[in-house]
Amino acid sequence: MAEALGLARQGVALTSPNPMVGCVIARGDVVVGRGFHTWDRVKHAEVLALEEAGDQARGADVYVTLEPCSHTGRTGPCADALIAAGVARVFAASGDPNPQVDGEGFRRLRAAGIEVFLLEEFEEAAAALNEPFFHFAKTGKPLVTLKCAVTLDGKISAPVDNTGWITSIRARAHVQTLRHAADVMVTGSGTVLADNPLLTDRSGLPRSRKLLRVVLDSTLRIPLHSRLVESVDGDLLIATTSAASPERRAALEARGVEVRVFDGPRGRVDIRDVVAELAARKYLSVMIEAGSMVNWAALDSGVVDKVFLYYAPKILGGLQSLPLAGGAGRQRRTDALVLERTKLHEIPPDEFAVEAWVKAESRRDG
Ligand SMILES: NC(=O)c1ccc[n+]([C@@H]2O[C@H](COP(=O)([O-])OP(=O)(O)OC[C@H]3O[C@@H](n4cnc5c(N)ncnc54)[C@H](OP(=O)(O)O)[C@@H]3O)[C@@H](O)[C@H]2O)c1
Ligand SMILES: [Zn+2]
């Protein structure tokens, strides 16, 4: 199963909106087939492993990281393929929460006389592998992660000269692995005007789906000569409001930018509607890399599931330097957003990142 999980991981950024899945077929100690899923190759991990195993699959043991599917999508059901190949036992690391499967894969295998085992010791690793896929299957929404680089006193930018980076090159390389695994990047017009970011995946690794870049920009302040607009390749969505000028909109659209209206409170873009639109497009994971205003608006609106905060061993101080989250903030200490399931990632020698989930009860929408 450890080898099957390793195979599945080779599908990072290559399977969305499908899950990453790895499969190993063995006869005793001898591996006779291996497979992992990628969207472009269409075939599921089990089918690829069965093809490699050929006749050796009869009576063999199958190790698969996710419950074999029982429905027909772009391919036929893997459960049926395993039954037809005559395998003896199936070991899985997790069930498939997708409502089209949800135990039906296991039921079908068992009904055909195949022994099925769920290996609980691998369940956590299997869930971590496909965190966005599991989240989407359960909630119908992408997993939204707010990522930010902060000083130890929670500041994200200096008031006078903000050139350079808060965190080190090592921390930023860590961020690139998160970006690579994400489907969508979101920022605010303030960050575009201040930093002129590209928001691309610079991991150098292949991906099956273009990383969609989204800017929240209520009045279309984004400059036509910004790096985002200049690098557009069918991958830039500007979320705006009906107050934006039609001429600006036409100028952006003429350059290939998609502009859509999401009217929200106080004349600003409605972040919840943006996330709902991303869900409709079957994006599984969204990363917010924005400034103080959008960070707070996103946290306050209840759309943020997780935070990934990179801490540099620095203190900026001052009331003028921007905090991680600005806006009005919560007015009472007891109303603070509460985080849980905290994981610490050490970035030697002196940095660390905090990965944590926003506790559902502390979100405004409950
Ligand atoms: N350390 C880091 O990791 C990091 C990351 C990103 C940025 N930054 C820093 O953050 C600073 C910029 O901060 P910022 O707060 O100005 O940028 P921001 O949060 O990226 O953008 C703020 C702007 O987004 C627009 N917006 C659209 N819909 C909104 C909504 N629902 N709620 C709130 N805003 C909405 C607003 O402008 P309109 O009303 O015109 O739409 C608002 O002024 C820069 O100095 C940058 O360097 C740091
Ligand atoms: Zn399948």
Coordinates of C-alpha atoms and ligand atoms in Angstrom, one line a residue:
M1 CA 0.0 0.0 0.0
A2 CA 2.9 2.3 0.7
E3 CA 4.1 1.8 -2.9
A4 CA 0.5 2.4 -4.2
L5 CA 0.4 5.7 -2.2
G6 CA 3.8 6.7 -3.8
L7 CA 2.4 5.9 -7.2
A8 CA -0.7 8.0 -6.5
R9 CA 1.5 11.0 -5.6
Q10 CA 3.0 11.0 -9.1
G11 CA -0.4 12.3 -10.1
V12 CA 0.0 15.7 -8.3
A13 CA -1.5 18.4 -10.5
L14 CA -2.4 15.8 -13.1
T15 CA -5.7 14.5 -12.0
S16 CA -8.1 17.4 -11.0
P17 CA -11.1 17.2 -10.9
N18 CA -10.4 13.5 -10.3
P19 CA -8.6 12.1 -7.3
M20 CA -5.0 10.9 -7.2
V21 CA -5.1 7.1 -7.1
G22 CA -2.3 4.5 -7.1
C23 CA -2.7 0.7 -7.5
V24 CA -0.3 -2.2 -7.1
I25 CA -1.2 -5.8 -8.0
A26 CA 0.9 -8.5 -6.3
R27 CA 1.1 -12.3 -6.1
G28 CA 2.6 -13.0 -2.7
D29 CA 5.7 -10.8 -2.5
V30 CA 6.0 -10.2 -6.3
V31 CA 4.5 -7.1 -7.8
V32 CA 2.9 -7.9 -11.2
G33 CA 1.2 -4.7 -12.0
R34 CA 1.4 -1.0 -11.1
G35 CA -0.7 2.0 -12.1
F36 CA -1.6 5.6 -11.2
H37 CA -4.3 7.8 -12.6
T38 CA -3.8 11.0 -14.6
W39 CA -6.6 12.9 -16.3
D40 CA -4.9 13.0 -19.7
R41 CA -4.3 9.3 -19.9
V42 CA -8.0 8.7 -19.0
K43 CA -7.5 5.2 -17.6
H44 CA -7.9 4.6 -13.9
A45 CA -5.0 3.3 -11.8
E46 CA -6.6 -0.2 -11.4
V47 CA -7.1 -0.7 -15.1
L48 CA -3.5 0.3 -15.9
A49 CA -2.2 -2.1 -13.2
L50 CA -4.5 -4.9 -14.6
E51 CA -3.1 -4.3 -18.1
E52 CA 0.4 -4.7 -16.8
A53 CA -0.4 -7.8 -14.8
G54 CA -2.3 -9.5 -17.7
D55 CA -3.1 -13.2 -16.9
Q56 CA -1.1 -12.8 -13.6
A57 CA -4.0 -10.8 -12.1
R58 CA -6.1 -14.0 -11.7
G59 CA -6.1 -14.9 -8.0
A60 CA -3.8 -11.9 -7.2
D61 CA -4.0 -9.3 -4.4
V62 CA -4.8 -5.7 -5.3
Y63 CA -3.7 -2.7 -3.2
V64 CA -5.5 0.5 -4.2
T65 CA -5.4 3.8 -2.4
L66 CA -9.1 4.6 -3.0
E67 CA -12.3 2.4 -3.3
P68 CA -12.6 1.2 -6.9
C69 CA -15.2 3.1 -8.8
S70 CA -18.6 1.5 -9.6
H71 CA -20.0 4.0 -12.1
T72 CA -19.3 4.8 -15.8
G73 CA -17.7 8.1 -16.4
R74 CA -15.0 8.6 -19.0
T75 CA -14.2 4.9 -18.4
G76 CA -16.1 1.8 -17.3
P77 CA -16.3 0.8 -13.6
C78 CA -13.0 -0.4 -12.1
A79 CA -14.9 -2.7 -9.8
D80 CA -16.2 -4.6 -12.9
A81 CA -12.7 -4.7 -14.4
L82 CA -11.3 -6.3 -11.2
I83 CA -14.1 -8.8 -11.1
A84 CA -13.6 -9.8 -14.8
A85 CA -9.8 -10.2 -14.2
G86 CA -10.5 -12.7 -11.4
V87 CA -8.5 -11.0 -8.6
A88 CA -8.8 -12.7 -5.2
R89 CA -8.5 -9.9 -2.7
V90 CA -8.7 -6.1 -2.7
F91 CA -7.0 -4.0 0.0
A92 CA -8.1 -0.3 0.0
A93 CA -6.7 2.7 2.0
S94 CA -10.0 4.7 1.9
G95 CA -13.6 4.6 0.7
D96 CA -14.6 6.9 -2.1
P97 CA -17.0 9.7 -0.7
N98 CA -18.1 10.6 -4.3
P99 CA -21.9 10.0 -4.1
Q100 CA -21.7 8.0 -7.3
V101 CA -19.5 5.4 -5.5
D102 CA -19.8 5.7 -1.7
G103 CA -19.4 2.0 -0.8
E104 CA -20.9 0.7 -4.0
G105 CA -17.5 -0.3 -5.3
F106 CA -16.8 -2.4 -2.3
R107 CA -20.3 -3.9 -2.3
R108 CA -19.9 -5.0 -6.0
L109 CA -16.6 -6.6 -5.3
R110 CA -17.9 -8.5 -2.3
A111 CA -21.0 -9.6 -4.2
A112 CA -18.7 -11.2 -6.8
G113 CA -16.9 -13.2 -4.1
I114 CA -13.8 -11.0 -3.8
E115 CA -12.5 -10.4 -0.3
V116 CA -12.3 -6.7 0.5
F117 CA -10.2 -5.1 3.3
L118 CA -10.0 -1.5 4.4
L119 CA -6.4 -0.9 5.7
E120 CA -7.1 1.6 8.5
E121 CA -3.4 2.3 9.1
F122 CA -3.2 4.0 5.7
E123 CA -6.5 5.9 5.9
E124 CA -4.9 9.1 7.2
A125 CA -2.3 9.2 4.4
A126 CA -4.9 8.4 1.8
A127 CA -7.1 11.3 3.1
A128 CA -4.2 13.7 3.1
L129 CA -3.3 12.8 -0.4
N130 CA -6.7 13.8 -1.7
E131 CA -7.8 16.4 0.8
P132 CA -9.4 18.7 -1.8
F133 CA -11.2 15.8 -3.6
F134 CA -12.6 14.5 -0.3
H135 CA -13.6 18.1 0.7
F136 CA -15.4 18.7 -2.6
A137 CA -17.2 15.3 -2.5
K138 CA -18.5 16.1 1.0
T139 CA -19.4 19.8 0.6
G140 CA -19.7 20.5 -3.1
K141 CA -17.2 23.3 -2.7
P142 CA -13.5 23.6 -3.4
L143 CA -11.0 23.5 -0.5
V144 CA -10.1 27.1 0.1
T145 CA -6.7 27.7 1.7
L146 CA -5.5 31.2 2.7
K147 CA -1.7 31.4 2.3
C148 CA 0.3 34.3 3.6
A149 CA 3.9 35.2 4.5
V150 CA 4.0 37.0 7.8
T151 CA 6.5 38.4 10.3
L152 CA 6.3 37.0 13.8
D153 CA 4.1 40.0 14.7
G154 CA 1.7 39.1 12.0
K155 CA 2.6 41.8 9.5
I156 CA 2.5 41.3 5.7
S157 CA 3.9 44.6 4.4
A158 CA 5.9 47.6 5.3
P159 CA 4.4 51.1 4.9
V160 CA 7.2 52.9 2.9
D161 CA 9.4 50.5 1.0
N162 CA 7.9 47.1 0.5
T163 CA 10.4 45.7 -2.0
G164 CA 11.9 42.3 -1.3
W165 CA 10.4 39.3 0.4
I166 CA 9.3 38.6 4.0
T167 CA 10.3 34.9 3.9
S168 CA 13.4 33.1 2.6
I169 CA 13.9 31.4 -0.7
R170 CA 13.3 28.1 1.0
A171 CA 9.9 29.1 2.3
R172 CA 9.0 30.4 -1.1
A173 CA 10.0 27.1 -2.7
H174 CA 7.6 25.4 -0.2
V175 CA 4.9 27.8 -1.4
Q176 CA 5.5 26.8 -5.0
T177 CA 4.7 23.1 -4.1
L178 CA 1.3 24.3 -2.7
R179 CA 0.7 26.4 -5.8
H180 CA 1.5 23.5 -8.0
A181 CA -1.1 21.3 -6.3
A182 CA -3.8 24.1 -6.4
D183 CA -6.3 24.6 -9.2
V184 CA -7.0 28.3 -8.6
M185 CA -5.1 31.3 -7.2
V186 CA -7.0 34.3 -5.8
T187 CA -5.7 37.8 -5.1
G188 CA -7.1 41.3 -4.6
S189 CA -6.7 44.4 -6.7
G190 CA -4.6 46.0 -3.9
T191 CA -1.9 43.3 -4.3
V192 CA -1.9 43.6 -8.1
L193 CA -1.4 47.4 -7.8
A194 CA 1.3 47.1 -5.1
D195 CA 3.3 44.0 -6.2
N196 CA 2.3 43.3 -9.8
P197 CA 2.4 39.5 -9.2
L198 CA 2.2 36.8 -11.9
L199 CA 0.6 34.1 -9.7
T200 CA 1.8 31.3 -11.9
D201 CA 2.9 27.8 -11.1
R202 CA 6.7 28.1 -11.3
S203 CA 7.5 24.5 -10.0
G204 CA 8.5 23.5 -13.5
L205 CA 6.4 20.4 -13.1
P206 CA 3.7 19.3 -15.6
R207 CA 0.0 20.0 -14.8
S208 CA -3.1 18.8 -16.7
R209 CA -5.2 21.8 -16.0
K210 CA -4.1 25.4 -16.3
L211 CA -3.8 27.2 -12.9
L212 CA -6.7 29.7 -13.0
R213 CA -5.7 33.1 -11.7
V214 CA -8.5 35.2 -10.2
V215 CA -8.4 38.9 -9.1
L216 CA -11.1 40.5 -7.0
D217 CA -11.4 44.0 -8.4
S218 CA -14.7 45.8 -7.8
T219 CA -14.0 48.7 -10.2
L220 CA -11.4 47.1 -12.6
R221 CA -8.4 49.0 -11.3
I222 CA -6.1 46.3 -12.6
P223 CA -3.6 48.0 -15.1
L224 CA -3.7 46.7 -18.7
H225 CA 0.1 46.5 -18.5
S226 CA 0.1 44.4 -15.3
R227 CA 2.0 41.2 -15.5
L228 CA -1.2 39.3 -14.9
V229 CA -3.0 40.8 -18.0
E230 CA 0.1 40.7 -20.2
S231 CA 0.6 37.0 -19.5
V232 CA -3.1 36.0 -20.0
D233 CA -3.5 32.6 -21.7
G234 CA -7.2 31.7 -21.1
D235 CA -6.3 31.6 -17.4
L236 CA -7.3 34.9 -15.9
L237 CA -10.7 35.7 -14.4
I238 CA -11.4 39.1 -13.0
A239 CA -14.3 39.2 -10.5
T240 CA -15.8 42.6 -10.5
T241 CA -19.1 44.5 -9.7
S242 CA -21.7 46.2 -11.9
A243 CA -20.1 49.5 -10.9
A244 CA -17.1 48.7 -13.2
S245 CA -16.8 50.8 -16.4
P246 CA -18.0 49.0 -19.5
E247 CA -15.0 50.5 -21.4
R248 CA -12.5 49.0 -19.0
R249 CA -14.3 45.7 -19.2
A250 CA -14.2 45.7 -23.0
A251 CA -10.4 46.6 -23.0
L252 CA -9.7 43.7 -20.7
E253 CA -11.9 41.3 -22.6
A254 CA -10.2 42.3 -25.9
R255 CA -6.9 41.0 -24.3
G256 CA -8.5 37.6 -23.5
V257 CA -9.3 38.3 -19.9
E258 CA -12.6 36.8 -18.6
V259 CA -14.6 39.5 -16.6
R260 CA -17.6 38.5 -14.5
V261 CA -19.8 40.4 -12.1
F262 CA -20.3 39.1 -8.6
D263 CA -22.1 42.0 -6.8
G264 CA -21.6 41.8 -3.0
P265 CA -22.0 43.9 0.1
R266 CA -20.7 47.5 0.2
G267 CA -20.1 47.7 -3.5
R268 CA -17.4 45.0 -3.4
V269 CA -17.0 41.6 -5.0
D270 CA -19.0 38.8 -3.3
I271 CA -16.3 36.3 -2.4
R272 CA -18.8 33.6 -1.6
D273 CA -20.3 33.8 -5.1
V274 CA -16.9 33.6 -6.6
V275 CA -16.2 30.4 -4.7
A276 CA -19.6 29.0 -5.8
E277 CA -18.7 29.8 -9.4
L278 CA -15.3 28.0 -9.0
A279 CA -17.3 25.0 -7.5
A280 CA -19.5 25.0 -10.6
R281 CA -16.4 24.7 -12.7
K282 CA -15.3 21.7 -10.7
Y283 CA -12.2 23.3 -9.3
L284 CA -11.2 21.3 -6.2
S285 CA -8.7 23.6 -4.6
V286 CA -8.4 27.3 -4.3
M287 CA -5.4 29.2 -2.8
I288 CA -5.9 32.8 -1.6
E289 CA -2.7 34.9 -1.8
A290 CA -3.9 38.4 -1.2
G291 CA -3.3 41.4 1.0
S292 CA -4.9 42.5 4.3
M293 CA -8.3 43.5 2.9
V294 CA -9.1 40.4 0.9
N295 CA -7.6 38.2 3.6
W296 CA -10.0 39.5 6.2
A297 CA -13.0 39.6 3.8
A298 CA -12.4 36.0 2.9
L299 CA -11.9 34.9 6.5
D300 CA -15.0 36.8 7.7
S301 CA -17.2 35.5 4.9
G302 CA -16.7 32.0 6.0
V303 CA -15.2 30.7 2.7
V304 CA -11.7 29.9 4.2
D305 CA -11.3 26.2 5.2
K306 CA -7.6 26.3 6.0
V307 CA -4.7 28.7 6.5
F308 CA -1.1 28.1 5.6
L309 CA 0.9 30.9 7.3
Y310 CA 4.6 31.2 6.7
Y311 CA 6.4 32.9 9.6
A312 CA 9.7 34.7 9.1
P313 CA 11.9 35.3 12.1
K314 CA 11.3 39.1 11.9
I315 CA 9.3 41.8 13.7
L316 CA 8.2 44.9 11.7
G317 CA 6.1 46.6 14.4
G318 CA 4.3 49.9 13.8
L319 CA 0.6 50.7 13.3
Q320 CA 1.1 51.5 9.6
S321 CA 2.4 48.2 8.5
L322 CA -0.4 46.0 7.2
P323 CA -1.5 43.0 9.3
L324 CA -2.3 39.6 7.9
A325 CA -6.0 40.4 8.1
G326 CA -7.3 44.0 8.2
G327 CA -10.9 45.2 7.7
A328 CA -13.1 45.6 10.7
G329 CA -12.0 42.4 12.3
R330 CA -14.1 40.7 15.0
Q331 CA -15.1 43.2 17.8
R332 CA -15.0 40.7 20.7
R333 CA -12.3 38.5 21.8
T334 CA -14.8 35.7 22.1
D335 CA -15.8 36.1 18.5
A336 CA -12.3 35.4 17.2
L337 CA -11.9 32.8 14.4
V338 CA -10.6 29.6 16.0
L339 CA -8.2 27.3 14.3
E340 CA -7.8 23.6 14.9
R341 CA -5.9 20.5 13.7
T342 CA -2.8 22.6 13.6
K343 CA 0.3 21.2 11.9
L344 CA 3.7 22.8 12.2
H345 CA 6.1 22.7 9.2
E346 CA 9.7 23.5 10.1
I347 CA 11.7 25.4 7.4
P348 CA 15.3 25.3 8.7
P349 CA 17.1 27.2 10.0
D350 CA 14.7 29.7 11.5
E351 CA 11.4 29.7 9.7
F352 CA 8.2 27.6 10.1
A353 CA 4.7 27.4 8.6
V354 CA 1.5 26.9 10.4
E355 CA -1.2 24.8 8.6
A356 CA -4.5 24.8 10.4
W357 CA -8.3 24.4 9.7
V358 CA -10.8 27.1 10.6
K359 CA -13.1 25.7 13.2
A360 CA -16.6 25.5 11.5
E361 CA -18.4 27.0 14.6
S362 CA -16.3 30.1 14.6
R363 CA -17.1 31.0 11.0
R364 CA -19.8 33.6 10.6
D365 CA -21.9 31.2 8.6
G366 CA -21.5 28.5 11.2
Ligands
LIG1 N1 3.0 38.9 2.8 C1 2.2 38.4 1.9 O1 2.1 37.1 1.8 C2 1.4 39.3 1.0 C3 0.6 38.7 0.0 C4 -0.2 39.5 -0.8 C5 -0.1 40.9 -0.6 N2 0.7 41.4 0.3 C6 0.8 42.8 0.6 O2 -0.5 43.4 0.8 C7 -0.5 44.7 0.4 C8 -1.8 45.0 -0.3 O3 -2.9 44.8 0.7 P1 -4.4 45.2 0.3 O4 -5.2 44.9 1.4 O5 -4.4 46.5 -0.4 O6 -4.6 44.2 -0.9 P2 -5.7 43.1 -1.3 O7 -6.3 42.5 -0.1 O8 -5.0 42.1 -2.2 O9 -6.7 43.9 -2.2 C9 -7.6 44.8 -1.6 C10 -8.5 45.3 -2.6 O10 -9.3 44.2 -3.1 C11 -10.5 44.7 -3.6 N3 -11.7 43.9 -3.3 C12 -12.6 43.4 -4.1 N4 -13.5 42.7 -3.5 C13 -13.2 42.8 -2.2 C14 -13.9 42.3 -1.0 N5 -15.0 41.6 -1.0 N6 -13.3 42.7 0.2 C15 -12.2 43.4 0.3 N7 -11.5 43.9 -0.8 C16 -12.1 43.6 -2.0 C17 -10.7 46.1 -3.0 O11 -10.4 47.1 -4.0 P3 -11.7 47.5 -4.9 O12 -12.7 48.1 -4.0 O13 -11.1 48.5 -5.8 O14 -12.1 46.3 -5.5 C18 -9.5 46.2 -2.0 O15 -9.0 47.5 -1.8 C19 0.7 44.9 -0.5 O16 1.6 45.8 0.2 C20 1.3 43.6 -0.7 O17 2.7 43.6 -0.7 C21 1.5 40.6 1.1
ZN2 ZN -12.1 3.6 -11.5

